Amino acid sequence: MRQLLVFVFAALVFVSCKKEQTLTSAPIIQERSQSLSLPPEAIDQSSEPDLVRVELTASLIPNSDGQAYQYAYNGSVPGPTIRAKRGDTLEVVLNNRLGFPTTIHWHGVDVPWEMDGVTWMRAPIADGTSFTYRFTLNQVGSFWYHPHFNTEHQVDGGLYGMLVVEDPAEPEVDDELVLVFDSAHEDKAPHGAHGHGRKITHWRVNGERLPIYESEGGRIVRVRLVNTSNVGFLALRWPSIRQIGSDQGLLPSLQKPSRILLAPGDRADALLYIGENDFNIVTDIYSLNGGDAVGEPMDIMKVQVQNPRAVTTTVTWPFPGGTVTPDPGHTDILYAFAGSDRTGQWFINGEKFPNIKIETIPLGETKVIEIRNLSPTEHPFHLHGMSFEILSVNGIPPPYKMIEDTFTLKIRDRLRLLLHANNPGDWMTHCHILPHAGDGMMTVLRVQ
Ligand code: C2O
Ligand code: CU
């Protein structure tokens, strides 16, 4: 009965929101626009200053025709934004009410191995049970969480959210938006094809198609971006992009890229300068078979200015600086990514997970890893447990010191990275195109 009431209430809220939207919406239903909504903020149940305690219940949500999602954390897609500050201990109680096992993986966070949410040598969290994830946050940045069991299906079904770790030294801006991107695909069938090989029809921002963010002019707004799509790449553009952060918090210095490329799993922090003109955030059509594909850029979010006014304030960020570490020249571990869409077979070093050879690094050592992409498709390389520094791509060092946990290899790329193996465990190493990982493009890097 209580559930029914909650549902009726939710339906009423939904209907009343809908009413408001009709004021601004265009007549064609597919083109309807509405105000940007932000994912709910997770409620911190702890009274201790350095402990953040959050409860997440994973459950089924009503999936009527045309509704994309089946699963949710606390009834919401995206799931609640978890917010903490550097040095906090985070405790997340996961209640599994899905009807099947699940886990939570803390993408980009250097957690102890038992908290990593993988099912390599560990059982997933059974339906009807709870598990408490507990770890200390030593990094700063925009991270995300998602299941790591039957991953492709569960992430596609709507299980994901953002984890923001703040640094009190970072300046405040006029507003901050968490923007969680997911792609929608041409096939109506909610599951089965998982967006694999299907054309992206549109993107959703925080669950909505083409939302409108309304703002006063003269403001600087920080956006925390994450691409949670199983397969879709974003190549985001808007007027005067200022990128301040990437996977692992602030960049060494302010960057002014012409666009921000976000592969599945990638994050970026950027500033929107909202001045005198409306603008759209668009994505170029990007193909994982090599750069730009044919097709018009797609609008994914509108920014509408209320009282146009030039931006006069400047914010100075405590960028950490830092120079690129010179490549030591030797290679300790080599991973060759191979396979093709034609065969649907994906390999690392000719192997398919879980039939793999485990590479081992002694705890505390620094190693050079080289990854070669021998396939005719791009792959976002992702490592659990530790972030890494990019030494070079095809022999060319990056323009600034890049610390990443997810980094895209274009076709034929040779990526070299430096890893300080300071976190003991069996760390999953895989492509973050989830169908590729699911087909076996995953291995284990052991630190002991
Ligand atoms: Cu976000 Cu192993 O993944
Ligand atoms: Cu891949």
Coordinates of C-alpha atoms and ligand atoms in Angstrom, one line a residue:
M1 CA 0.0 0.0 0.0
R2 CA 2.7 2.4 0.9
Q3 CA 4.5 1.7 -2.3
L4 CA 1.3 2.4 -4.2
L5 CA 0.9 5.7 -2.4
V6 CA 4.5 6.6 -3.2
F7 CA 3.9 5.7 -6.8
V8 CA 0.7 7.7 -7.0
F9 CA 2.5 10.7 -5.5
A10 CA 5.4 10.3 -7.9
A11 CA 3.0 10.1 -10.8
L12 CA 1.3 13.3 -9.6
V13 CA 4.6 15.1 -9.3
F14 CA 5.5 13.9 -12.8
V15 CA 2.2 15.1 -14.2
S16 CA 2.4 18.5 -12.6
C17 CA 6.0 18.9 -13.9
K18 CA 4.7 18.0 -17.3
K19 CA 2.2 20.8 -17.1
E20 CA 4.8 23.4 -16.6
Q21 CA 6.9 22.1 -19.4
T22 CA 4.1 22.6 -21.9
L23 CA 4.5 26.3 -21.5
T24 CA 7.9 26.2 -23.2
S25 CA 7.6 23.1 -25.3
A26 CA 7.4 23.0 -29.1
P27 CA 4.3 21.2 -30.5
I28 CA 6.2 18.1 -31.8
I29 CA 6.5 15.7 -29.0
Q30 CA 10.0 14.4 -30.0
E31 CA 11.3 18.0 -30.0
R32 CA 9.9 18.9 -26.6
S33 CA 12.2 20.8 -24.4
Q34 CA 12.1 21.4 -20.7
S35 CA 14.0 23.0 -18.0
L36 CA 17.2 21.2 -17.0
S37 CA 16.8 19.1 -13.9
L38 CA 19.7 18.1 -11.8
P39 CA 20.1 14.6 -10.3
P40 CA 19.0 14.6 -6.7
E41 CA 21.8 15.1 -4.1
A42 CA 22.4 12.1 -1.9
I43 CA 21.5 12.8 1.8
D44 CA 24.4 12.5 4.2
Q45 CA 23.1 10.7 7.2
S46 CA 26.2 11.1 9.2
S47 CA 26.7 13.7 11.9
E48 CA 30.4 13.3 12.0
P49 CA 32.3 16.0 10.1
D50 CA 34.7 13.7 8.1
L51 CA 32.2 10.9 7.4
V52 CA 29.7 10.9 4.6
R53 CA 27.1 8.2 4.9
V54 CA 24.7 7.6 2.1
E55 CA 22.1 4.9 1.4
L56 CA 21.4 3.7 -2.2
T57 CA 18.6 1.3 -3.0
A58 CA 18.8 -0.2 -6.4
S59 CA 15.4 -1.3 -7.6
L60 CA 13.2 -1.7 -10.6
I61 CA 11.2 1.4 -11.9
P62 CA 8.1 1.4 -13.9
N63 CA 9.1 0.9 -17.6
S64 CA 6.1 1.8 -19.7
D65 CA 6.3 2.1 -23.4
G66 CA 8.8 4.6 -24.6
Q67 CA 10.5 5.0 -21.3
A68 CA 14.1 4.1 -21.6
Y69 CA 15.1 2.9 -18.1
Q70 CA 14.3 -0.1 -16.1
Y71 CA 16.5 0.3 -13.0
A72 CA 17.3 3.1 -10.7
Y73 CA 19.2 4.1 -7.5
N74 CA 16.7 5.6 -5.0
G75 CA 14.1 5.7 -7.8
S76 CA 16.1 8.2 -9.9
V77 CA 18.0 8.0 -13.2
P78 CA 20.7 9.3 -13.0
G79 CA 21.2 8.1 -9.4
P80 CA 21.8 10.7 -6.6
T81 CA 24.9 12.8 -6.8
I82 CA 27.1 11.8 -3.9
R83 CA 29.1 14.7 -2.6
A84 CA 32.1 14.7 -0.2
K85 CA 35.4 16.5 0.3
R86 CA 39.0 15.4 0.0
G87 CA 39.9 13.3 3.1
D88 CA 36.4 12.3 4.0
T89 CA 35.5 8.7 4.6
L90 CA 32.6 7.7 2.4
E91 CA 30.2 5.0 3.5
V92 CA 27.6 3.8 1.1
V93 CA 25.0 1.3 2.1
L94 CA 23.7 -0.5 -1.0
N95 CA 20.4 -2.2 -0.7
N96 CA 19.8 -4.5 -3.6
R97 CA 16.1 -4.8 -4.5
L98 CA 16.7 -5.5 -8.2
G99 CA 15.7 -9.2 -8.2
F100 CA 19.2 -10.2 -9.3
P101 CA 22.8 -9.6 -8.1
T102 CA 24.6 -6.3 -8.5
T103 CA 27.6 -4.4 -7.3
I104 CA 28.8 -0.8 -7.3
H105 CA 32.1 0.2 -8.8
W106 CA 33.6 3.6 -8.0
H107 CA 35.0 4.6 -11.3
G108 CA 38.2 6.6 -11.1
V109 CA 38.5 6.3 -7.3
D110 CA 41.5 4.5 -5.8
V111 CA 39.5 2.4 -3.4
P112 CA 40.8 -0.7 -1.5
W113 CA 40.4 -3.8 -3.7
E114 CA 37.5 -5.3 -1.6
M115 CA 35.5 -2.1 -2.2
D116 CA 36.0 -2.0 -6.0
G117 CA 32.7 -3.7 -6.8
V118 CA 34.2 -6.3 -9.1
T119 CA 33.2 -9.9 -9.2
W120 CA 36.6 -11.2 -10.0
M121 CA 37.2 -13.7 -7.1
R122 CA 34.4 -12.0 -5.2
A123 CA 30.6 -12.7 -5.1
P124 CA 28.3 -9.9 -6.2
I125 CA 25.7 -8.5 -3.7
A126 CA 22.7 -10.9 -3.8
D127 CA 19.2 -9.7 -4.3
G128 CA 17.5 -8.8 -1.1
T129 CA 20.8 -8.2 0.7
S130 CA 22.8 -5.1 1.6
F131 CA 26.5 -4.3 1.5
T132 CA 28.4 -1.3 2.9
Y133 CA 31.1 0.2 0.8
R134 CA 33.5 2.2 2.9
F135 CA 36.7 4.0 1.9
T136 CA 38.6 7.2 2.2
L137 CA 38.6 9.8 -0.6
N138 CA 42.1 11.0 -1.2
Q139 CA 41.5 12.3 -4.7
V140 CA 39.5 15.3 -5.9
G141 CA 37.3 15.5 -8.9
S142 CA 34.2 14.3 -10.7
F143 CA 33.9 10.5 -10.5
W144 CA 31.0 8.2 -11.1
Y145 CA 29.5 5.0 -9.9
H146 CA 27.9 2.1 -11.7
P147 CA 27.5 -1.7 -11.3
H148 CA 30.3 -4.0 -12.4
F149 CA 28.3 -7.2 -12.7
N150 CA 26.4 -7.9 -15.9
T151 CA 27.6 -4.3 -16.4
E152 CA 26.4 -3.7 -19.9
H153 CA 22.8 -4.5 -19.1
Q154 CA 22.7 -2.9 -15.7
V155 CA 24.3 0.4 -16.7
D156 CA 22.2 0.5 -19.9
G157 CA 19.2 0.0 -17.6
G158 CA 19.9 3.2 -15.7
L159 CA 22.2 2.4 -12.8
Y160 CA 24.7 5.2 -12.6
G161 CA 25.4 8.4 -10.8
M162 CA 28.1 10.9 -10.1
L163 CA 30.4 11.1 -7.1
V164 CA 31.8 14.6 -6.6
V165 CA 34.9 15.0 -4.3
E166 CA 35.4 18.6 -3.6
D167 CA 38.5 20.5 -2.6
P168 CA 37.6 23.4 -0.3
A169 CA 40.5 25.4 -2.0
E170 CA 38.6 25.5 -5.3
P171 CA 36.9 28.8 -5.8
E172 CA 33.1 29.1 -5.8
V173 CA 31.4 30.0 -9.0
D174 CA 27.9 31.4 -9.7
D175 CA 26.4 27.9 -10.1
E176 CA 27.5 24.3 -10.5
L177 CA 25.7 21.8 -12.7
V178 CA 26.2 18.0 -12.7
L179 CA 25.5 16.9 -16.3
V180 CA 25.2 13.2 -16.8
F181 CA 25.0 12.2 -20.4
D182 CA 23.5 9.0 -21.8
S183 CA 22.7 8.1 -25.4
A184 CA 19.5 6.8 -26.8
H185 CA 19.5 4.5 -29.8
E186 CA 17.4 3.9 -32.8
D187 CA 16.0 0.5 -31.9
K188 CA 13.0 0.8 -29.6
A189 CA 13.8 -2.5 -27.9
P190 CA 15.1 -1.5 -24.4
H191 CA 17.5 -4.3 -24.1
G192 CA 19.2 -7.0 -26.2
A193 CA 21.2 -4.9 -28.6
H194 CA 22.5 -2.6 -25.9
G195 CA 23.2 0.2 -28.4
H196 CA 25.8 -1.9 -30.0
G197 CA 26.1 -1.0 -33.7
R198 CA 22.8 1.0 -33.5
K199 CA 22.7 4.6 -34.5
I200 CA 22.4 7.2 -31.7
T201 CA 19.1 9.1 -32.2
H202 CA 19.7 11.6 -29.4
W203 CA 21.4 12.2 -26.1
R204 CA 19.9 12.7 -22.7
V205 CA 21.2 15.1 -20.1
N206 CA 20.2 14.1 -16.6
G207 CA 17.6 11.9 -18.2
E208 CA 16.0 14.5 -20.4
R209 CA 16.3 15.2 -24.0
L210 CA 17.4 18.7 -25.0
P211 CA 16.8 20.4 -21.7
I212 CA 17.0 24.2 -21.3
Y213 CA 19.2 25.8 -18.7
E214 CA 18.0 29.3 -17.9
S215 CA 20.4 31.7 -16.4
E216 CA 21.0 35.3 -15.7
G217 CA 23.7 36.9 -17.9
G218 CA 27.1 37.7 -16.5
R219 CA 27.7 34.5 -14.8
I220 CA 30.3 31.7 -14.8
V221 CA 28.9 28.2 -14.3
R222 CA 30.9 25.1 -13.5
V223 CA 29.8 22.0 -15.3
R224 CA 30.8 18.5 -14.2
L225 CA 30.4 16.2 -17.2
V226 CA 30.3 12.4 -17.4
N227 CA 29.6 10.2 -20.3
T228 CA 27.7 7.1 -19.0
S229 CA 26.8 5.7 -22.5
N230 CA 27.7 2.1 -23.1
V231 CA 29.1 2.9 -26.5
G232 CA 28.5 6.5 -27.6
F233 CA 31.3 9.1 -27.8
L234 CA 30.6 12.8 -27.3
A235 CA 32.5 15.5 -29.0
L236 CA 31.1 18.5 -27.1
R237 CA 31.2 22.1 -28.3
W238 CA 29.9 25.5 -27.2
P239 CA 31.2 29.0 -27.5
S240 CA 34.4 29.7 -25.6
I241 CA 35.0 26.4 -23.8
R242 CA 37.1 26.7 -20.7
Q243 CA 38.1 23.2 -19.5
I244 CA 39.4 23.1 -15.9
G245 CA 39.4 19.4 -15.1
S246 CA 39.4 15.9 -16.5
D247 CA 39.2 12.4 -15.1
Q248 CA 41.3 13.1 -12.0
G249 CA 40.4 16.6 -11.0
L250 CA 41.9 19.9 -12.0
L251 CA 44.2 20.1 -15.1
P252 CA 47.7 21.6 -14.6
S253 CA 46.4 24.8 -16.2
L254 CA 43.3 26.3 -17.8
Q255 CA 42.7 24.8 -21.3
K256 CA 40.7 26.3 -24.1
P257 CA 40.0 23.3 -26.4
S258 CA 37.8 23.7 -29.5
R259 CA 35.8 20.7 -28.2
I260 CA 35.8 18.2 -25.3
L261 CA 35.9 14.6 -26.3
L262 CA 34.2 12.2 -23.8
A263 CA 34.4 8.5 -24.5
P264 CA 32.3 6.2 -22.4
G265 CA 33.4 6.5 -18.8
D266 CA 35.2 9.9 -19.3
R267 CA 34.6 13.0 -17.2
A268 CA 35.5 16.6 -17.6
D269 CA 35.0 19.8 -15.7
A270 CA 34.4 23.0 -17.6
L271 CA 33.2 26.5 -17.3
L272 CA 30.2 28.0 -19.1
Y273 CA 30.5 31.8 -19.6
I274 CA 26.9 33.0 -19.8
G275 CA 26.9 36.4 -21.2
E276 CA 24.8 38.2 -23.7
N277 CA 23.7 35.4 -26.0
D278 CA 21.8 32.1 -25.9
F279 CA 23.8 29.1 -27.0
N280 CA 23.5 25.4 -27.4
I281 CA 25.8 22.6 -26.2
V282 CA 26.2 20.4 -29.3
T283 CA 28.0 17.2 -30.0
D284 CA 29.7 16.4 -33.3
I285 CA 28.8 13.0 -34.6
Y286 CA 31.8 10.9 -33.6
S287 CA 32.4 7.4 -34.8
L288 CA 34.4 4.8 -32.9
N289 CA 35.6 3.7 -36.3
G290 CA 37.8 6.8 -36.5
G291 CA 37.0 10.4 -35.8
D292 CA 34.1 12.4 -37.2
A293 CA 31.3 10.5 -38.9
V294 CA 28.9 11.8 -41.4
G295 CA 25.9 13.6 -40.0
E296 CA 24.9 17.0 -38.6
P297 CA 26.0 18.0 -35.1
M298 CA 23.3 17.3 -32.5
D299 CA 22.0 19.8 -30.0
I300 CA 22.0 18.3 -26.6
M301 CA 21.3 21.2 -24.2
K302 CA 20.2 24.8 -24.6
V303 CA 21.4 27.7 -22.5
Q304 CA 19.0 30.6 -22.4
V305 CA 20.0 33.9 -21.0
Q306 CA 17.5 35.9 -19.0
N307 CA 19.1 39.3 -18.5
P308 CA 21.9 39.5 -21.1
R309 CA 25.0 40.9 -19.5
A310 CA 28.7 40.4 -20.4
V311 CA 30.8 38.3 -18.1
T312 CA 33.1 40.6 -16.3
T313 CA 34.3 38.5 -13.4
T314 CA 37.3 36.2 -13.7
V315 CA 37.9 33.2 -11.5
T316 CA 41.4 32.2 -10.7
W317 CA 41.8 28.5 -10.1
P318 CA 44.5 26.9 -8.0
F319 CA 45.7 24.9 -11.0
P320 CA 48.4 22.5 -9.8
G321 CA 50.8 23.0 -12.7
G322 CA 53.3 20.2 -13.3
T323 CA 55.3 19.0 -16.3
V324 CA 55.1 15.8 -18.3
T325 CA 57.3 13.0 -16.9
P326 CA 59.9 12.1 -19.6
D327 CA 59.4 8.6 -21.0
P328 CA 61.9 6.2 -19.4
G329 CA 62.1 4.4 -22.8
H330 CA 61.6 0.8 -21.7
T331 CA 58.3 -1.1 -21.5
D332 CA 57.3 -3.3 -18.6
I333 CA 53.9 -4.4 -19.7
L334 CA 52.5 -4.5 -23.2
Y335 CA 48.8 -4.8 -23.9
A336 CA 47.6 -5.3 -27.5
F337 CA 44.0 -4.5 -28.2
A338 CA 42.6 -6.4 -31.1
G339 CA 39.3 -7.5 -32.7
S340 CA 36.7 -6.2 -35.0
D341 CA 33.0 -5.3 -35.3
R342 CA 32.8 -7.8 -38.2
T343 CA 33.7 -10.8 -36.0
G344 CA 32.3 -9.3 -32.8
Q345 CA 35.4 -10.7 -31.1
W346 CA 37.5 -8.6 -28.8
F347 CA 40.9 -9.5 -27.3
I348 CA 43.7 -8.2 -25.1
N349 CA 47.0 -9.9 -26.0
G350 CA 44.9 -12.5 -27.9
E351 CA 43.0 -13.5 -24.8
K352 CA 39.4 -13.1 -23.7
F353 CA 38.4 -12.5 -20.1
P354 CA 38.3 -14.5 -17.9
N355 CA 40.8 -16.8 -19.7
I356 CA 43.7 -14.4 -19.2
K357 CA 47.3 -14.3 -18.0
I358 CA 47.6 -12.0 -15.0
E359 CA 50.4 -9.4 -15.2
T360 CA 51.9 -8.7 -11.8
I361 CA 53.6 -5.5 -10.5
P362 CA 55.3 -5.5 -7.1
L363 CA 53.6 -3.1 -4.7
G364 CA 55.4 0.3 -4.7
E365 CA 57.1 0.0 -8.0
T366 CA 56.7 2.4 -10.9
K367 CA 56.1 0.7 -14.3
V368 CA 55.7 1.7 -17.9
I369 CA 52.7 0.2 -19.7
E370 CA 52.3 0.3 -23.4
I371 CA 48.9 -0.3 -25.1
R372 CA 48.6 -0.8 -28.8
N373 CA 45.4 -0.6 -30.7
L374 CA 45.6 -3.1 -33.5
S375 CA 41.9 -3.0 -34.3
P376 CA 39.9 -0.8 -36.7
T377 CA 37.9 0.7 -33.8
E378 CA 38.7 3.2 -31.0
H379 CA 38.9 1.9 -27.4
P380 CA 38.7 3.9 -24.1
F381 CA 41.3 2.1 -22.0
H382 CA 40.3 2.0 -18.3
L383 CA 42.3 0.8 -15.3
H384 CA 40.8 0.3 -11.8
G385 CA 42.4 1.2 -8.5
M386 CA 45.1 3.6 -9.7
S387 CA 45.2 6.6 -12.0
F388 CA 48.1 6.9 -14.5
E389 CA 50.1 9.5 -16.3
I390 CA 50.1 9.7 -20.1
L391 CA 53.8 9.6 -21.3
S392 CA 53.1 9.7 -25.0
V393 CA 50.7 8.8 -27.8
N394 CA 52.5 7.5 -30.9
G395 CA 55.8 8.8 -29.5
I396 CA 54.4 12.4 -28.9
P397 CA 54.2 13.5 -25.3
P398 CA 50.9 15.2 -24.3
P399 CA 50.7 19.0 -24.3
Y400 CA 50.4 19.0 -20.5
K401 CA 50.7 16.6 -17.6
M402 CA 47.7 14.3 -18.0
I403 CA 46.5 12.1 -15.1
E404 CA 43.8 9.8 -16.3
D405 CA 41.9 6.6 -15.4
T406 CA 40.2 6.3 -18.8
F407 CA 42.0 7.2 -22.0
T408 CA 40.9 6.7 -25.6
L409 CA 43.2 4.9 -28.1
K410 CA 42.4 5.9 -31.6
I411 CA 42.9 3.4 -34.4
R412 CA 46.6 2.2 -34.6
D413 CA 47.5 4.3 -31.5
R414 CA 50.4 3.4 -29.3
L415 CA 49.8 4.7 -25.8
R416 CA 52.5 4.7 -23.2
L417 CA 51.7 5.4 -19.6
L418 CA 53.4 5.6 -16.2
L419 CA 51.9 3.8 -13.3
H420 CA 52.8 4.1 -9.6
A421 CA 51.6 0.7 -8.3
N422 CA 50.7 1.9 -4.8
N423 CA 47.4 0.1 -4.4
P424 CA 47.5 -3.7 -3.8
G425 CA 44.8 -5.8 -5.5
D426 CA 43.7 -7.4 -8.7
W427 CA 42.7 -4.5 -10.8
M428 CA 40.4 -4.8 -13.8
T429 CA 41.9 -3.4 -17.0
H430 CA 39.4 -3.1 -19.8
C431 CA 37.9 -1.2 -22.7
H432 CA 35.0 1.0 -21.4
I433 CA 32.9 0.3 -24.5
L434 CA 30.8 -2.1 -22.4
P435 CA 29.9 -4.6 -25.2
H436 CA 33.7 -4.9 -25.9
A437 CA 34.5 -5.5 -22.2
G438 CA 31.6 -7.9 -22.0
D439 CA 32.9 -9.8 -25.0
G440 CA 36.2 -10.3 -23.3
M441 CA 38.3 -7.1 -23.8
M442 CA 39.3 -7.1 -20.2
T443 CA 42.2 -8.4 -18.1
V444 CA 43.6 -8.2 -14.6
L445 CA 46.7 -6.3 -13.5
R446 CA 47.8 -7.6 -10.1
V447 CA 49.7 -5.3 -7.6
Q448 CA 51.1 -7.2 -4.7
Ligands
C2O1 CU1 33.6 2.3 -15.2 CU2 35.6 -1.3 -15.0 O1 34.5 0.5 -15.1
CU2 CU 36.7 -1.4 -27.0

